[in-house]
mmCIF file of C-alpha atoms in Angstrom:
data_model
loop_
_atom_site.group_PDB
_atom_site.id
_atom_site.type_symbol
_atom_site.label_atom_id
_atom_site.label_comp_id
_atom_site.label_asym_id
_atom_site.label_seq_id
_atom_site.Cartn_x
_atom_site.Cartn_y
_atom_site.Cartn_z
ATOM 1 C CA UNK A 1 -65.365 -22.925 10.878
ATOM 2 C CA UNK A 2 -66.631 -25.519 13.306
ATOM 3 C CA UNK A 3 -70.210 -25.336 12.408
ATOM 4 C CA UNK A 4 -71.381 -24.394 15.904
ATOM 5 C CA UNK A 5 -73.116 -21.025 16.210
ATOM 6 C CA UNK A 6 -73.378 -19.467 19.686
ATOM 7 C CA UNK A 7 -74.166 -15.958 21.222
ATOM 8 C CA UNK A 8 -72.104 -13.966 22.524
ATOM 9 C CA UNK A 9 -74.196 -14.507 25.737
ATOM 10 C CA UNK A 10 -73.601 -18.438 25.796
ATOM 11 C CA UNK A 11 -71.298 -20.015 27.578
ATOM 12 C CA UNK A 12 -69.271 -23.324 26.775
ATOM 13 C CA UNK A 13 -69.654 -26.230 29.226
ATOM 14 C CA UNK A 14 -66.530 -26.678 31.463
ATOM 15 C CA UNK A 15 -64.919 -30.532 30.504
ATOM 16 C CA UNK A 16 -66.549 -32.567 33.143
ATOM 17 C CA UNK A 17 -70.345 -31.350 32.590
ATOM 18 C CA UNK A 18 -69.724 -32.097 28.818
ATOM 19 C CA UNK A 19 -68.330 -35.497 29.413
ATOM 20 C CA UNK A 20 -71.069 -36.384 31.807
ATOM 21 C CA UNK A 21 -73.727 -34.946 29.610
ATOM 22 C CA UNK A 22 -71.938 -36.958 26.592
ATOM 23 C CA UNK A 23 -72.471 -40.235 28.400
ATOM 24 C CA UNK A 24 -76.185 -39.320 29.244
ATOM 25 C CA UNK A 25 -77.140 -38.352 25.667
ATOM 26 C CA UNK A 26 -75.621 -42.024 25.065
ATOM 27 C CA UNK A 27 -77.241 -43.742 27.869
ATOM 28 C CA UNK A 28 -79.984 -42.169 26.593
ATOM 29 C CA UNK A 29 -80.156 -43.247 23.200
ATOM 30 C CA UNK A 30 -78.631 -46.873 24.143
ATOM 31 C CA UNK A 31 -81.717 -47.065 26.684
ATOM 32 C CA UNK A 32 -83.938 -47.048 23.707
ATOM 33 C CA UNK A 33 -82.127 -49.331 21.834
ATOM 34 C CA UNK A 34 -82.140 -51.875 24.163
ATOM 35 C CA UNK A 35 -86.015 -51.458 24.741
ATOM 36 C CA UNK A 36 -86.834 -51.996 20.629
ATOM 37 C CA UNK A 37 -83.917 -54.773 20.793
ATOM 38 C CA UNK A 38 -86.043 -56.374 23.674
ATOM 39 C CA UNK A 39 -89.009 -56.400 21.822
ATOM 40 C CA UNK A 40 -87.972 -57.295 18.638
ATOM 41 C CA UNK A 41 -85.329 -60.412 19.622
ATOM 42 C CA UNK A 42 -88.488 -61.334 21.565
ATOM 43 C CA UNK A 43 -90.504 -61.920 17.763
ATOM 44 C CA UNK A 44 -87.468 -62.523 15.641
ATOM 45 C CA UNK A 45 -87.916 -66.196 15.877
ATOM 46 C CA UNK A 46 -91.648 -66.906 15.943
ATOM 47 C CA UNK A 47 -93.417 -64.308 14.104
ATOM 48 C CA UNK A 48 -90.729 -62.342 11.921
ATOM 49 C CA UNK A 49 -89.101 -65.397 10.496
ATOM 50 C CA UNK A 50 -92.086 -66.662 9.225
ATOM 51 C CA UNK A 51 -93.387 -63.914 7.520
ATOM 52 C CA UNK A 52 -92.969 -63.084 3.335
ATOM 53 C CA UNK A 53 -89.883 -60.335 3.143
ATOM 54 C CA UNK A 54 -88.627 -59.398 0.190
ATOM 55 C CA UNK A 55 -85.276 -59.939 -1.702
ATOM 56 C CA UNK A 56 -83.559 -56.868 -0.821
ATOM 57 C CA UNK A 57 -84.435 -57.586 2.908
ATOM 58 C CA UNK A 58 -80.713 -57.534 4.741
ATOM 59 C CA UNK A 59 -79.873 -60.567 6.708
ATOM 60 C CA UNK A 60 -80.726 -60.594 10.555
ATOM 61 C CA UNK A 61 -77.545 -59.941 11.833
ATOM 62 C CA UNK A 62 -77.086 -56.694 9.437
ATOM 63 C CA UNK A 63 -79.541 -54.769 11.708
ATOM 64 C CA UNK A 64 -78.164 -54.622 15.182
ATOM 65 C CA UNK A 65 -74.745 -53.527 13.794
ATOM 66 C CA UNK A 66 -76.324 -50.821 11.411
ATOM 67 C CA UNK A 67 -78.726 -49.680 14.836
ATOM 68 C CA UNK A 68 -75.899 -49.577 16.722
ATOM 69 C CA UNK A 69 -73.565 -47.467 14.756
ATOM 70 C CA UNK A 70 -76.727 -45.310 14.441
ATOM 71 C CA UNK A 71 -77.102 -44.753 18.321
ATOM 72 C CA UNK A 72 -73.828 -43.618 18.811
ATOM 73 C CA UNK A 73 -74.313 -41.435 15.886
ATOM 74 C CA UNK A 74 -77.735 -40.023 17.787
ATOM 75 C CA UNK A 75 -76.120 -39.384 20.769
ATOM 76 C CA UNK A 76 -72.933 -37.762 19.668
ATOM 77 C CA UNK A 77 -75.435 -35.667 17.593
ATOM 78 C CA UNK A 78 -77.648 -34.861 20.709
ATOM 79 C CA UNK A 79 -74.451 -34.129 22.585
ATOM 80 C CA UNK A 80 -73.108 -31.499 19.986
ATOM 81 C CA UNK A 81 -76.335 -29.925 19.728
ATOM 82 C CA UNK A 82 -76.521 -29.464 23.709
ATOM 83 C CA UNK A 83 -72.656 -28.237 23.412
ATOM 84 C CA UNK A 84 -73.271 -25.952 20.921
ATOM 85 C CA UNK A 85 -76.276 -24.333 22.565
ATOM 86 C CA UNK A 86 -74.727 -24.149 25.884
ATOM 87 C CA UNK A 87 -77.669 -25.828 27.906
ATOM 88 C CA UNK A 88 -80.434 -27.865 27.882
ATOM 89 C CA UNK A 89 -82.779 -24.356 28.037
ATOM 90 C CA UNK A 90 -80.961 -22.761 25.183
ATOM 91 C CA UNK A 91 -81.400 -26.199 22.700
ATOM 92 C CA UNK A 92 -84.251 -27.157 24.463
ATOM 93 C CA UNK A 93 -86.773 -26.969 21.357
ATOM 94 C CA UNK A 94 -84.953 -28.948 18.849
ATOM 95 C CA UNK A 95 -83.627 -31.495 21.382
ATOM 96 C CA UNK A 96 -87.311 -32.266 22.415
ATOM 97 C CA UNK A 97 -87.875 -32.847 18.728
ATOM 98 C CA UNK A 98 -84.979 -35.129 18.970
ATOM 99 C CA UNK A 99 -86.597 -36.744 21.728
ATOM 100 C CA UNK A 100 -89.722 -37.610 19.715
ATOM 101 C CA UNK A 101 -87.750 -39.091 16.912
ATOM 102 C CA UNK A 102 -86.260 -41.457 19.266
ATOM 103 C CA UNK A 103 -89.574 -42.247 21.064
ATOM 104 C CA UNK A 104 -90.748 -42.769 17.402
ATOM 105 C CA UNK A 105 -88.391 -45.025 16.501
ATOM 106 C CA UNK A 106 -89.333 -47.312 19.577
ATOM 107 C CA UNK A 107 -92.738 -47.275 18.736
ATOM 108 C CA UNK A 108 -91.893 -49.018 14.963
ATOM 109 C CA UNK A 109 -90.579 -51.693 17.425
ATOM 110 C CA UNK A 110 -93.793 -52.190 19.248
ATOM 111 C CA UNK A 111 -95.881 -51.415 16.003
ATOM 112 C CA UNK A 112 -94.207 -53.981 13.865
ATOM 113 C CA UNK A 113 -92.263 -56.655 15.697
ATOM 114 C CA UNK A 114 -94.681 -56.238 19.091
ATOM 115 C CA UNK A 115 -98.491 -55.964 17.549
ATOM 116 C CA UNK A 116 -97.235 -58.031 14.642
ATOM 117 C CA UNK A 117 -99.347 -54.852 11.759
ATOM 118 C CA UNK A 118 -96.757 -54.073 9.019
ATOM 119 C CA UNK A 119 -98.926 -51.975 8.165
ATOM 120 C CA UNK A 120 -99.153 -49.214 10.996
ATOM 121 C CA UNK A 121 -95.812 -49.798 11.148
ATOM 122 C CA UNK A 122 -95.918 -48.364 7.754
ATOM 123 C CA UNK A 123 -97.901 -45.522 8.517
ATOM 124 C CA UNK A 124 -95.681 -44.735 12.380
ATOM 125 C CA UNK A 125 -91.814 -45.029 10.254
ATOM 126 C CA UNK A 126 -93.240 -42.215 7.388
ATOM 127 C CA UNK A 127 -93.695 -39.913 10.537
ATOM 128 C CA UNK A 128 -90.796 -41.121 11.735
ATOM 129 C CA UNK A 129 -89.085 -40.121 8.689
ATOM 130 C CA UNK A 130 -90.474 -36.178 9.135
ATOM 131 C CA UNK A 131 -88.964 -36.214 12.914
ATOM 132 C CA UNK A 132 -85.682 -37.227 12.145
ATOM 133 C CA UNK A 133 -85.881 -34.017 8.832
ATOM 134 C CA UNK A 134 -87.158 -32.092 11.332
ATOM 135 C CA UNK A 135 -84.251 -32.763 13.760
ATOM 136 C CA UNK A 136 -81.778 -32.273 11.028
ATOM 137 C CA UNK A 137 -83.273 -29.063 10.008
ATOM 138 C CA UNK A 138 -83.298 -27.887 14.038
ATOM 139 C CA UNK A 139 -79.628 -29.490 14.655
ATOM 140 C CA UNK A 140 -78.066 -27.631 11.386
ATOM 141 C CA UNK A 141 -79.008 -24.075 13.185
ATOM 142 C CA UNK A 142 -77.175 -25.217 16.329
ATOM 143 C CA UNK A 143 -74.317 -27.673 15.475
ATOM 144 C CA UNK A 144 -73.977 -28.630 11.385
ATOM 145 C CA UNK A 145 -71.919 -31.665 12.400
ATOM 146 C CA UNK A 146 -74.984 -32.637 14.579
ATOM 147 C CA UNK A 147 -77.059 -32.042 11.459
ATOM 148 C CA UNK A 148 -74.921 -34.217 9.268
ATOM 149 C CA UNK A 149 -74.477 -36.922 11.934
ATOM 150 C CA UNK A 150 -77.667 -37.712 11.420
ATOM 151 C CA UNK A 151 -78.699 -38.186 7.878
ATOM 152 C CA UNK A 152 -77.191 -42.200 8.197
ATOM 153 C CA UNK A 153 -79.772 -42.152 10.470
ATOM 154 C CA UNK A 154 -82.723 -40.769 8.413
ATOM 155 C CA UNK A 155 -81.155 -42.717 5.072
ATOM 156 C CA UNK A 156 -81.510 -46.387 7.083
ATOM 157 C CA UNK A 157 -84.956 -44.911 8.156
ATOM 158 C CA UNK A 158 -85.787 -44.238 4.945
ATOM 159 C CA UNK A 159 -85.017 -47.958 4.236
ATOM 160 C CA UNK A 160 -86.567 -49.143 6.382
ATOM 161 C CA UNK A 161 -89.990 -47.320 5.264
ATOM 162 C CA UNK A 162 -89.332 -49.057 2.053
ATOM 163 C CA UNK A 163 -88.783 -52.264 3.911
ATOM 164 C CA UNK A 164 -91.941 -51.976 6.075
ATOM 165 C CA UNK A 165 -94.036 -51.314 2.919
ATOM 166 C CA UNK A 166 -92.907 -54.244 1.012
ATOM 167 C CA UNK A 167 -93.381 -56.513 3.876
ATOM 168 C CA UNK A 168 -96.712 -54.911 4.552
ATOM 169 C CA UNK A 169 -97.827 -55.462 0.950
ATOM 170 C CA UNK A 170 -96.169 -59.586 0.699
ATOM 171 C CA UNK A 171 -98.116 -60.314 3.664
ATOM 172 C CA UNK A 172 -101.770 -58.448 3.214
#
């Protein structure tokens, strides 16, 4: 059993759509990546390396490898889920939840590396934490490989909560 549910009424993308809507749900995701990279290489320097972190903070160079492998996770997740559904239309609900997860998760980026506030940080990543369930939750009716793709993903975030609220408390 693949894990995909469709209708009897769906039909699969031919090869070339579902490469070229592959790449986009990567170019995608990548696109946002870049744009949190951008503004957090911007305070890694000045502001974050001055700051009180705790012990179990990961070095620097843990986090772009761990994001990255994330992305591609994301969009191959994405990608399944539009598969699965047969069009944008048909998975058109749960993707836009995916869509606010990821617009979510460049907002921590602003939050805490651009405004320099652990703290609403704090507050943005627990929210972040319930968009990335409730994409889970949406993905496992569509694709459960989508679903399971994904709970690195919410796991890191999850960290990274943890993370955000020890940092926020060590500098306050």
């Amino acid at each position: 059993m693949s894990g995909d549910f469709r209708s009897g009424s769906e039909q699969v993308p031919g090869v070339a759509l579902s490469i070229l809507m592959l790449f986009a749900f990567l170019g995608t995701v990548f696109a946002v990546a870049a744009a949190g990279a951008f503004v957090t290489t911007a305070n890694l320097e000045s502001w974050y390396a001055g700051i009180a972190k705790p012990d179990f903070t990961p070095a620097n160079w843990v986090f772009p490898i761990v994001w990255n492998f994330l992305f591609l996770l994301m969009g191959i997740s994405g990608w399944l889920v539009w598969r699965a559904a047969g069009s944008l239309d048909a998975a058109g609900g749960v993707l836009s939840i995916f869509a606010a997860q990821l617009m979510l998760n460049f907002a921590w980026s602003i939050l805490f590396f651009g405004l320099h506030n652990p703290g609403l940080a704090l507050a943005e990543v627990i929210v972040l934490d319930c968009a990335i369930a409730a994409t889970i939750a949406g993905f496992w009716r569509h694709s459960r490989l989508a679903a399971m793709l994904l709970v690195p993903y919410l796991l890191w975030s999850l960290f990274a909560s943890w993370l955000t609220g020890a940092i926020w408390l060590l500098n306050s």
